Coordinates of C-alpha atoms and ligand atoms in Angstrom, one line a residue:
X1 CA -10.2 17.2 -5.7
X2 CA -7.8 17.4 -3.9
X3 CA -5.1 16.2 -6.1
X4 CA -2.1 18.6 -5.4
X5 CA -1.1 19.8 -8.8
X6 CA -4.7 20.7 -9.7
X7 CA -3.7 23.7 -8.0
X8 CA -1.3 24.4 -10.2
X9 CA -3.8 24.9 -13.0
X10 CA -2.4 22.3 -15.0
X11 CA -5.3 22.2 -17.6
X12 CA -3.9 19.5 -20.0
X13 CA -3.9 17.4 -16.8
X14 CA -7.3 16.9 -17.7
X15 CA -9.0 14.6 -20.0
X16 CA -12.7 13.9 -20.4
X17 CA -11.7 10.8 -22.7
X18 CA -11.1 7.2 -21.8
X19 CA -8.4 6.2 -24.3
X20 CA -6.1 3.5 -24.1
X21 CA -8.3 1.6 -21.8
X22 CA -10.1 -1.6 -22.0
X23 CA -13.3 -1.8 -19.5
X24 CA -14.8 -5.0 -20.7
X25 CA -13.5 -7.3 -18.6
X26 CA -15.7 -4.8 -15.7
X27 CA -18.1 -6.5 -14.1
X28 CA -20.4 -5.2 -11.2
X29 CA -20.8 -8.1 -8.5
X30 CA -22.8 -6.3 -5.6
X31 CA -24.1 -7.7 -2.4
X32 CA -26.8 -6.5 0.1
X33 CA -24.9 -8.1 2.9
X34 CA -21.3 -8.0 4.0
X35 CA -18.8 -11.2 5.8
X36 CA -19.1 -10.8 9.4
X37 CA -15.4 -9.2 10.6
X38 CA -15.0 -8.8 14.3
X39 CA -12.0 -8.5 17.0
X40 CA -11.4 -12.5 16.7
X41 CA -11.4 -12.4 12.8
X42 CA -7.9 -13.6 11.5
X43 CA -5.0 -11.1 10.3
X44 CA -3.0 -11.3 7.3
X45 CA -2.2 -14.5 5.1
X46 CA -2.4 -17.7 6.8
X47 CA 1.3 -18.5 5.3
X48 CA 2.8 -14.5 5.5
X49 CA 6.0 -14.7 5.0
X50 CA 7.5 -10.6 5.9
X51 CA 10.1 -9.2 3.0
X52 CA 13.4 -8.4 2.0
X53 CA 14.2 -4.6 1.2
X54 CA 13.2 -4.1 -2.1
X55 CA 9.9 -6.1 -3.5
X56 CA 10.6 -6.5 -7.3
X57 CA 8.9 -8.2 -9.9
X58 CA 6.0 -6.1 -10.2
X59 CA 3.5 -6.8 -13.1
X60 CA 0.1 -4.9 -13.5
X61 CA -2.7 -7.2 -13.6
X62 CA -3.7 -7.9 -17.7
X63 CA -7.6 -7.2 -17.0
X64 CA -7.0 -4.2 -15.1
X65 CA -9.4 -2.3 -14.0
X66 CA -10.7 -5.0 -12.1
X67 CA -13.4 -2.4 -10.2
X68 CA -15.7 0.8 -12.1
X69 CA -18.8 3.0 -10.8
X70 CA -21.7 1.2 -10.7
X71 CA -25.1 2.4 -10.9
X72 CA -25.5 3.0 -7.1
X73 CA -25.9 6.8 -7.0
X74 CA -22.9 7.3 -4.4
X75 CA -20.4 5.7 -6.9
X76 CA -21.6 6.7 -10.0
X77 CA -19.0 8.6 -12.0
X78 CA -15.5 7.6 -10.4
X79 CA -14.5 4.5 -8.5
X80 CA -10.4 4.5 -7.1
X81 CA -7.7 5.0 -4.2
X82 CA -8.3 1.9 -2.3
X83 CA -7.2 0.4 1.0
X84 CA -6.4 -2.8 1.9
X85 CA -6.8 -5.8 4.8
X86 CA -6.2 -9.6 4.6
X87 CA -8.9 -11.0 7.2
X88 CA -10.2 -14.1 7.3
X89 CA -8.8 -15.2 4.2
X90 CA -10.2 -12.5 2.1
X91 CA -8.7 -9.4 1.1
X92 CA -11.0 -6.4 1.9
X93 CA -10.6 -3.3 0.5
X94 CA -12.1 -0.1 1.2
X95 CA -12.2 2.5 -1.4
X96 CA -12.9 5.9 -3.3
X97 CA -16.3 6.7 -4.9
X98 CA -17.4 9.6 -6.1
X99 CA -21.6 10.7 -7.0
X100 CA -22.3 13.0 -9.8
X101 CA -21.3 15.9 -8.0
X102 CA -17.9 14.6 -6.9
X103 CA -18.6 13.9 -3.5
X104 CA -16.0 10.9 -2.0
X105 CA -17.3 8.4 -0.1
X106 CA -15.8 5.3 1.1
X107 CA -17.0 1.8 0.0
X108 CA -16.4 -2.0 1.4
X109 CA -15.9 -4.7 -1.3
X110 CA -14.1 -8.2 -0.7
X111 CA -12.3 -11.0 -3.0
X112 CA -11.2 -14.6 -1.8
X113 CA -8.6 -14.1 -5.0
X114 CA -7.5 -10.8 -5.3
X115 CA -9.1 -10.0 -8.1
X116 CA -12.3 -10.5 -8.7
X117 CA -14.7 -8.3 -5.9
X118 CA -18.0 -8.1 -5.0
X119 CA -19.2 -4.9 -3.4
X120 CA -21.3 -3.9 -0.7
X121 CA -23.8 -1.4 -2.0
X122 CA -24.5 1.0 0.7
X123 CA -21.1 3.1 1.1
X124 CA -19.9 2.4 4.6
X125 CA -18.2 6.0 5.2
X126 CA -19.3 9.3 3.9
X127 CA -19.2 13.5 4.8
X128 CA -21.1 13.7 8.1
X129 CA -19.0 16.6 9.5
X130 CA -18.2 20.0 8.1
X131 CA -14.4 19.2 8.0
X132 CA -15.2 16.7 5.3
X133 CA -18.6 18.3 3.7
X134 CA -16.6 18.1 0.3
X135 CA -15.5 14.3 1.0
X136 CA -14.2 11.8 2.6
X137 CA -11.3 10.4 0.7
X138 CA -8.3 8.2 -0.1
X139 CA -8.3 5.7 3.1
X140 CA -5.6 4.0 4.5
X141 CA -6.2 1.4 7.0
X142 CA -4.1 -0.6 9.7
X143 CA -5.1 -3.2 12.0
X144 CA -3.5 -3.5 15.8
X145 CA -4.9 -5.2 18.4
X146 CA -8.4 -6.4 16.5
X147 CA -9.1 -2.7 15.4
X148 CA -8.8 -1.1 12.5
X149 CA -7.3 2.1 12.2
X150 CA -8.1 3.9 8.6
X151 CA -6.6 7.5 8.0
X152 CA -8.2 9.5 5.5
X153 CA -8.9 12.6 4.0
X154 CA -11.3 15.1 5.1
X155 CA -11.7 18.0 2.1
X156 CA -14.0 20.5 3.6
X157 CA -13.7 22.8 0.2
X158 CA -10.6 25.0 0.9
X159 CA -8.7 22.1 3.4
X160 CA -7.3 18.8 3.2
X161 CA -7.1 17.4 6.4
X162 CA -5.8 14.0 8.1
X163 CA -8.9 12.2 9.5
X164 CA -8.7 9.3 11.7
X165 CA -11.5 6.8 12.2
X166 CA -11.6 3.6 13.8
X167 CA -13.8 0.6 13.5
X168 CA -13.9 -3.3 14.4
X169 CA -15.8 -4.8 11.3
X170 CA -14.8 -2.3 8.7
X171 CA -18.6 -1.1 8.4
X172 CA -19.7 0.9 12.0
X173 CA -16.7 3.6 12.1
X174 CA -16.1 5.5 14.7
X175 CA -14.8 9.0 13.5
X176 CA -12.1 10.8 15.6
X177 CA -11.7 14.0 13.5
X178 CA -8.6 15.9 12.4
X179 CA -5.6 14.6 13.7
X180 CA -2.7 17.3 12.7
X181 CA -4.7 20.5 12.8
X182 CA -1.9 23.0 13.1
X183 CA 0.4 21.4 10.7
X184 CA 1.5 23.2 8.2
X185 CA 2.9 21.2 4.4
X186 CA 4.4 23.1 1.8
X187 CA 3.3 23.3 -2.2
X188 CA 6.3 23.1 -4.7
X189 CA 6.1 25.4 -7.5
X190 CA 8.0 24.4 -10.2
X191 CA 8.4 27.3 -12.3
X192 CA 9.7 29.4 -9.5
X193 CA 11.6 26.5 -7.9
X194 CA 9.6 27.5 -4.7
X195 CA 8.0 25.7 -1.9
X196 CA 4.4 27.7 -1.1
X197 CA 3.8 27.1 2.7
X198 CA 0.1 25.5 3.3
X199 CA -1.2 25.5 6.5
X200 CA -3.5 22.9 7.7
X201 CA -3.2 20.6 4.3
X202 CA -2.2 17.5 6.1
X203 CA -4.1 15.3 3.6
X204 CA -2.7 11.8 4.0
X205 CA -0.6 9.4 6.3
X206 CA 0.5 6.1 6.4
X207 CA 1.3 4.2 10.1
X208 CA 3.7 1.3 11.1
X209 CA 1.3 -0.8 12.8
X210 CA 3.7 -1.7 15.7
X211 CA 5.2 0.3 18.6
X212 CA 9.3 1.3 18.3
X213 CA 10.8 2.3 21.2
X214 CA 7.2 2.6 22.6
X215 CA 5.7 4.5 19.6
X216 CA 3.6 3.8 16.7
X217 CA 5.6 6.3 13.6
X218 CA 3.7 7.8 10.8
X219 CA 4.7 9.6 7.8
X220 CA 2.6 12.5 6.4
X221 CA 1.7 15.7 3.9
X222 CA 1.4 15.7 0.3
X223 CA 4.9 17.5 -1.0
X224 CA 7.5 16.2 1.1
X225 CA 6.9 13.5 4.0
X226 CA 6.9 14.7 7.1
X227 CA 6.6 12.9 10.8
X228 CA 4.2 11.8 13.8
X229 CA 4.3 9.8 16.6
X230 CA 1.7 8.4 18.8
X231 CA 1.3 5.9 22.0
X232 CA -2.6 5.3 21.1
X233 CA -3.0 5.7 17.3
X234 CA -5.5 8.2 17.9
X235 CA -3.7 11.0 19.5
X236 CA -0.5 12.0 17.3
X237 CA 2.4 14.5 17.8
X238 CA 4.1 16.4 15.2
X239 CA 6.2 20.1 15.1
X240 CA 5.3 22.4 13.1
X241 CA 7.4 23.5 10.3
X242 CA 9.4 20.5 11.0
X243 CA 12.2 19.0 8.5
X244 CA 11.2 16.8 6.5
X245 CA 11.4 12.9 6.8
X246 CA 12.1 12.6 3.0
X247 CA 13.4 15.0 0.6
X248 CA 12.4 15.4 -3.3
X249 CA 16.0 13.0 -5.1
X250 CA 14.8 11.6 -8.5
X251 CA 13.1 12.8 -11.8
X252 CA 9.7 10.7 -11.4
X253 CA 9.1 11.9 -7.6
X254 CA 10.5 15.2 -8.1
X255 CA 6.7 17.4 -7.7
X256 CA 6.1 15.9 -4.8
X257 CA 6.2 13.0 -2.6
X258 CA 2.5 11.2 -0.7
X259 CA 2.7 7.8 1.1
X260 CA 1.0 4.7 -0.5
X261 CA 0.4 1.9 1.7
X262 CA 1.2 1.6 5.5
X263 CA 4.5 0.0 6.3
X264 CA 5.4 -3.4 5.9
X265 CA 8.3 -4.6 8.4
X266 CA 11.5 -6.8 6.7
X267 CA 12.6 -10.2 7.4
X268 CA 15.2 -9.1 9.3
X269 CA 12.9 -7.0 11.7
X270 CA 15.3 -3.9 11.7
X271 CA 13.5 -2.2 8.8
X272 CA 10.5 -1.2 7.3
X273 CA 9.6 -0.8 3.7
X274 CA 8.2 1.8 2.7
X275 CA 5.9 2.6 -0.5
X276 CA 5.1 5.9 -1.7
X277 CA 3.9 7.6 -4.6
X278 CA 5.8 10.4 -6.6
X279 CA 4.9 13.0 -9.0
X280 CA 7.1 13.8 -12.0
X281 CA 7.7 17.6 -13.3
X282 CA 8.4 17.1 -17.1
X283 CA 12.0 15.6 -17.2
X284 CA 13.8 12.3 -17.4
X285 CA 11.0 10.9 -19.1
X286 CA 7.9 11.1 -16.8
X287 CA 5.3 13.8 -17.3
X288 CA 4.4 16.7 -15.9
X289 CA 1.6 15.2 -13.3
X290 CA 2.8 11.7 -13.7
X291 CA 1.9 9.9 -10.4
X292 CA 4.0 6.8 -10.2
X293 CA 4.7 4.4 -7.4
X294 CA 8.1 3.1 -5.6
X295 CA 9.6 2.2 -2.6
X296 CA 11.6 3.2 0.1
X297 CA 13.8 1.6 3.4
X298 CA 12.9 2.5 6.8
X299 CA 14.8 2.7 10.0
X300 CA 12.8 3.2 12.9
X301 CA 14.6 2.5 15.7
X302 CA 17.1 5.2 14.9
X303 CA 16.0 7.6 12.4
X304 CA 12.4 7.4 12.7
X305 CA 12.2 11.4 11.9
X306 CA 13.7 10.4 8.4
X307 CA 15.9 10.1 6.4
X308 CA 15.3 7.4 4.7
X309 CA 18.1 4.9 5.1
X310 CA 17.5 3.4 1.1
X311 CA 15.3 4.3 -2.1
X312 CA 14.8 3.0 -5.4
X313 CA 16.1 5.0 -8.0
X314 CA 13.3 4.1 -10.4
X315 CA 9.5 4.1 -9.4
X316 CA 7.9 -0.1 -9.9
X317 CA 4.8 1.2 -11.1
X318 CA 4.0 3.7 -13.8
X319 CA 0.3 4.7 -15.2
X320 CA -0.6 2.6 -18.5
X321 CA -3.8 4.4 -18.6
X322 CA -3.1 8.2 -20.0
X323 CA -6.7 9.8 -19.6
X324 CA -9.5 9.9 -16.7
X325 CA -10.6 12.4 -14.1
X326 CA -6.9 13.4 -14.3
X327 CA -4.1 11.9 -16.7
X328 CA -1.3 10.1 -15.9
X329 CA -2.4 9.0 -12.3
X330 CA -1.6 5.8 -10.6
X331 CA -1.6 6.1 -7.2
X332 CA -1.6 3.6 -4.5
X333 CA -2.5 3.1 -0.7
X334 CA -2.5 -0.2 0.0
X335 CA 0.3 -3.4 -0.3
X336 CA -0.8 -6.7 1.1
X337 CA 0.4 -9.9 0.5
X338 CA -2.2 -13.0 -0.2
X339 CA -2.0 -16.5 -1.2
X340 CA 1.7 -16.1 -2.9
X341 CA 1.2 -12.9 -4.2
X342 CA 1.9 -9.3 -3.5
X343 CA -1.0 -7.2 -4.7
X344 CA -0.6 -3.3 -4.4
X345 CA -3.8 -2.0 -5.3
X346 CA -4.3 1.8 -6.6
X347 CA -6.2 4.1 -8.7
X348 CA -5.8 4.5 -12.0
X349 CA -6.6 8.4 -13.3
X350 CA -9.0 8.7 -10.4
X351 CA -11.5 7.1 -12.5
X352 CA -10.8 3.4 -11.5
X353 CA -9.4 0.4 -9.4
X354 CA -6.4 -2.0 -10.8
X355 CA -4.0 -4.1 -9.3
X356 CA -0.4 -5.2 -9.3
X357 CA 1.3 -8.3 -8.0
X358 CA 4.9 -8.9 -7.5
X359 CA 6.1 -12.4 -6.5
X360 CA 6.8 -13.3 -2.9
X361 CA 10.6 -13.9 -1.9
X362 CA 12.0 -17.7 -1.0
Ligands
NAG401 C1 -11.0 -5.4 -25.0 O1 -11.0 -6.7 -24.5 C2 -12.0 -7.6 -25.1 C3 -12.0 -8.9 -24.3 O2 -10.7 -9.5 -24.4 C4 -11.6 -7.8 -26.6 O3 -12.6 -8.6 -27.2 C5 -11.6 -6.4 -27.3 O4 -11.2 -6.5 -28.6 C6 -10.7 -5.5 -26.5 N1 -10.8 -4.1 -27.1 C7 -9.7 -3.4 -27.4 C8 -10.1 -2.0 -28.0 O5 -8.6 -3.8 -27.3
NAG402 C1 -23.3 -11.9 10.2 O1 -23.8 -11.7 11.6 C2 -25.2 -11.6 11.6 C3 -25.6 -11.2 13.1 O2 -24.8 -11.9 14.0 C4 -25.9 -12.9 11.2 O3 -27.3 -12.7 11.2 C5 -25.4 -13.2 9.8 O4 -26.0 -14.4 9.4 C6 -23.9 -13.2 9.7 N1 -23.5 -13.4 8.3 C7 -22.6 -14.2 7.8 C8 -22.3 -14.2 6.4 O5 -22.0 -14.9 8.6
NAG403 C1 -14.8 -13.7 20.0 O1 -14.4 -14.9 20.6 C2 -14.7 -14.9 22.0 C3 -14.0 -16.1 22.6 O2 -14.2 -17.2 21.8 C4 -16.3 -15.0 22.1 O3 -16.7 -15.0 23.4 C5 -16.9 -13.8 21.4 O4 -18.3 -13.9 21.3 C6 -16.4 -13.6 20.0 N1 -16.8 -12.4 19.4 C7 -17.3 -12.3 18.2 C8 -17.8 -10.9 17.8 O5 -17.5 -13.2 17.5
NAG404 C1 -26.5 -0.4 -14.8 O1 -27.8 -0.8 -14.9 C2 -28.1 -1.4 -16.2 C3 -29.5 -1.6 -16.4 O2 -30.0 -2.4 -15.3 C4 -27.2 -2.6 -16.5 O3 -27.4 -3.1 -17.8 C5 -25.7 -2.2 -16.3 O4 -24.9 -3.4 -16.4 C6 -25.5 -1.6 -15.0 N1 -24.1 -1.1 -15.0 C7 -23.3 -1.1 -13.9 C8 -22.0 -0.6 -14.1 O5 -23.7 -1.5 -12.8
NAG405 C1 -23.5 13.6 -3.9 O1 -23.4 13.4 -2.4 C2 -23.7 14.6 -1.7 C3 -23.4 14.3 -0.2 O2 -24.1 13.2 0.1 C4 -25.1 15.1 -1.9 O3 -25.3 16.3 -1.2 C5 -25.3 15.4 -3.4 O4 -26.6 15.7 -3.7 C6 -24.9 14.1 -4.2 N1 -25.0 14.4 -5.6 C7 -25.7 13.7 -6.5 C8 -25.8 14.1 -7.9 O5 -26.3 12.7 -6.1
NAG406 C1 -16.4 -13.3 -9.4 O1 -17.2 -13.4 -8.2 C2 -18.6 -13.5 -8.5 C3 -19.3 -13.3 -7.1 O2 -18.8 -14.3 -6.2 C4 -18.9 -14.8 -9.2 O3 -20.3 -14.8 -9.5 C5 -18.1 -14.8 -10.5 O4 -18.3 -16.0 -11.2 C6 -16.6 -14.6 -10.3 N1 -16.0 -14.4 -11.5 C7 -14.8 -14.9 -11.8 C8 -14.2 -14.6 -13.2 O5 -14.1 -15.6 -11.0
NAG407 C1 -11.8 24.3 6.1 O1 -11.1 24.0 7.3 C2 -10.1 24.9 7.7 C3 -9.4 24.4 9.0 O2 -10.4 24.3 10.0 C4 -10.7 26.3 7.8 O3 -9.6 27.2 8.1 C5 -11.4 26.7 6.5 O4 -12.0 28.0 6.7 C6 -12.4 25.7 6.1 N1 -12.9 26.0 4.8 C7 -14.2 26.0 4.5 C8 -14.5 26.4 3.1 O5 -15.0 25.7 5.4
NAG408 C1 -18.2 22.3 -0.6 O1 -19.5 22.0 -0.1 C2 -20.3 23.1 0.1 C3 -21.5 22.7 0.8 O2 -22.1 21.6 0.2 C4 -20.5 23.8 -1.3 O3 -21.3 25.0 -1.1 C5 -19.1 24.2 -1.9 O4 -19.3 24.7 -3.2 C6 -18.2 23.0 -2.0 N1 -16.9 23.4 -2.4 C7 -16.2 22.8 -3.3 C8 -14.8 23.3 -3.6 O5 -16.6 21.8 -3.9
NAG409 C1 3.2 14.1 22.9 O1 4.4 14.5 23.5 C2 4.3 15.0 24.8 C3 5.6 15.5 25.3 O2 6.6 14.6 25.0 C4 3.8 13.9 25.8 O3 3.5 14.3 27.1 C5 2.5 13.3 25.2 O4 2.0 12.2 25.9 C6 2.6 12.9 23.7 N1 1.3 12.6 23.2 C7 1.1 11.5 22.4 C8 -0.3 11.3 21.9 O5 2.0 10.7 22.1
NAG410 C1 -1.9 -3.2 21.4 O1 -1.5 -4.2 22.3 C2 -0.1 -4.0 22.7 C3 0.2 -5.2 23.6 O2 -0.7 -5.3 24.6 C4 0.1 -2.7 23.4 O3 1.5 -2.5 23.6 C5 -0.3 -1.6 22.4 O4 -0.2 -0.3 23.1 C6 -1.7 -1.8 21.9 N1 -2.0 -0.8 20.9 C7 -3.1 -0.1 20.9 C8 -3.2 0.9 19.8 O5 -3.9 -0.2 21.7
NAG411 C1 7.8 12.4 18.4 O1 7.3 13.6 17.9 C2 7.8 14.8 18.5 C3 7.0 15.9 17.9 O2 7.4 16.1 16.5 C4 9.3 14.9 18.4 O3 9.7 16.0 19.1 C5 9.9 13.6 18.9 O4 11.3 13.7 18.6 C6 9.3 12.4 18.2 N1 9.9 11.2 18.8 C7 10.3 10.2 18.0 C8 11.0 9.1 18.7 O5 10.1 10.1 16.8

């Protein structure tokens, strides 16, 4: 929990096999110490070189999962949902873990090639407050000015809330609670072809790490997206029972739509791309639940309360893996580029971490 359509007591949804699905190429590499980040750490890939509108070439990694639980009690039965930094020539990622009961919290592993991570084996995030006694869940994370901004989701048992915590080493976070408490997001319901209103389920957002027009933008909710605005990153505004940034278009994103990674600025500089994950309801091939990922274009400077000025029709990144904690998941939160490489990395039925890389453009 919380994964949307859970509500909708979609039972075949879950699966307590792991078919189709070859672990053997897990391995647990864990650390009792951590690389020192601070404020004067590096940012990004030492030769970044920003996109073009949209990233193709995708390919999921052939030794996926490349990260399981381990047998540290905190990430014992389900390991997923990461984010992701370049820093210091590294990529960091900080992601998902769930004990025996199902409790998230948020753990700190590091690769010098994308692949291959060795974890940290104290969690570095975890419930503390009663808005996220049930877990703290699916980071994000975006870096301005030598901090690092990770929005996450606070499930207190009955709520889904957007959390915001900040943090200059990716290990001592500072937590600055709720951050869209009136907000209100709305539940589709297929077989009444009705949207359910939900107030206070804000569960996720995703940030342009750069001021336009002398605001940071962020896209939010879990059905449609919907918008924020802030001049600190801390502090965001929003209107309730707003119009939605993005509405529901294709087949495989028609159940709902929930960012993926923060935004990534074009080439060009005018736009940001923008990746997001959809859920399908059934038709035009994808299954009812299916969680795929694809991409949209961005416009900032003069629709930055939506719409979208460009999408893909087709999603760039399906599930392979058909069972887990739920079926027919792969969701992603995090799209970095390192050492030639794209990598988006996401969970795969919210039972593990894989990876994708897409090539990056001339
Ligand atoms: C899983 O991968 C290992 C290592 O390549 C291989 O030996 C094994 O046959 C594979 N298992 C299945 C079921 O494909
Ligand atoms: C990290 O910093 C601590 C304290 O400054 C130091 O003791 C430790 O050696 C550093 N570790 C690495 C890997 O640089
Ligand atoms: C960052 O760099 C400044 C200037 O070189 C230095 O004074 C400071 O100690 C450094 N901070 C850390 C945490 O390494
Ligand atoms: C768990 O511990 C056992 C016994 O030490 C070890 O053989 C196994 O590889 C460990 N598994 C994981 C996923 O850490
Ligand atoms: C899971 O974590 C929660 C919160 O720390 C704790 O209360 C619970 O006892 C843990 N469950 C197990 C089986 O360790
Ligand atoms: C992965 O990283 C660990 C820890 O640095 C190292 O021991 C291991 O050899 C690496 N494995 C591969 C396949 O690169
Ligand atoms: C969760 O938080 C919401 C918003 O503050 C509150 O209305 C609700 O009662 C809380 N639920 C539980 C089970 O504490
Ligand atoms: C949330 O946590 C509380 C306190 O640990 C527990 O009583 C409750 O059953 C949990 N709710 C859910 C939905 O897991
Ligand atoms: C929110 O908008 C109001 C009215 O425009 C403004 O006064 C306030 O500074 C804004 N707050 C943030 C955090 O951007
Ligand atoms: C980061 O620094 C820039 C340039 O000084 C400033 O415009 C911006 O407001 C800062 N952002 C935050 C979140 O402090
Ligand atoms: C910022 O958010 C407020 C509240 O939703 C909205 O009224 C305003 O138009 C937004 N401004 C921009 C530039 O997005």
């Amino acid at each position: 929990m919380p994964r949307s359509l859970s509500i909708l007591s979609v039972c075949a949804l879950v699966s307590s096999a792991f078919a189709q699905f070859n672990t053997s190429y897990l391995h647990y590499y864990g650390s009792s110490t951590y690389p020192n980040v601070s404020r004067n750490s590096t940012d990004g890939d030492r030769n970044y070189r920003a996109p073009e509108f949209p990233i193709l070439g995708w390919a999921q990694y052939k030794n996926n999962p490349i990260m399981g639980p381990s047998n540290n009690s905190w990430e014992s039965k389900y390991l997923f949902n990461p984010a992701a930094a370049v820093v210091d020539d590294k990529v960091f990622l900080l992601y998902r873990a769930q004990n025996e009961s199902l409790i998230s919290s948020i753990g700190l592993a590091w690769s010098y090639d994308g692949y291959n991570f060795t974890r940290y084996n104290q969690p570095v995030f975890f419930p503390t407050e009663p808005y996220e006694r049930n877990g703290t869940e699916d980071p994000r994370l975006v870096r301005v000015n030598g901090t690092f901004y990770m929005t996450y989701t606070g499930f207190n048992g009955s709520q889904a809330q957007l959390c915001m915590a900040t943090s200059e080493n990716l290990v001592n976070w500072q937590k600055h609670g709720p951050i869209l408490p009136y907000s209100t997001d709305v539940l589709y319901h297929p077989e009444e072809n009705y949207n359910h209103a939900r107030e206070g389920w804000s569960k996720s957002g995703a940030i342009a790490p750069e001021k336009v027009n002398g605001l940071y933008q962020m896209q939010w909710g879990d059905s449609y997206l919907y918008t924020a605005n802030s001049t600190d990153l801390i502090h965001w505004n929003y209107t309730r029972n707003d119009i939605p940034f993005a509405q529901r278009i294709h087949d495989w994103e028609f159940g709902l739509m929930e960012s993926a990674g923060p935004l990534i600025k074009t080439r060009s500089g005018k736009h940001w791309i923008k990746f997001y994950n959809g859920v399908g309801q059934g038709f035009g091939g994808y299954k009812f639940g299916q969680y795929s990922t694809g991409q949209m274009l961005v416009d900032l400077e003069n629709a930055p309360r939506g719409p979208p000025v460009a999408r893909m029709e087709l999603p760039i990144l399906q599930p392979v893996f058909t069972a887990g904690q739920v079926s027919n998941v792969l969701f992603s939160e995090a799209t970095v580029q390192f050492k030639g490489k794209w990598f988006t990395y996401y969970g795969e039925g919210d039972a593990y971490l894989g990876t994708a890389t897409a090539p990056v453009q001339d």
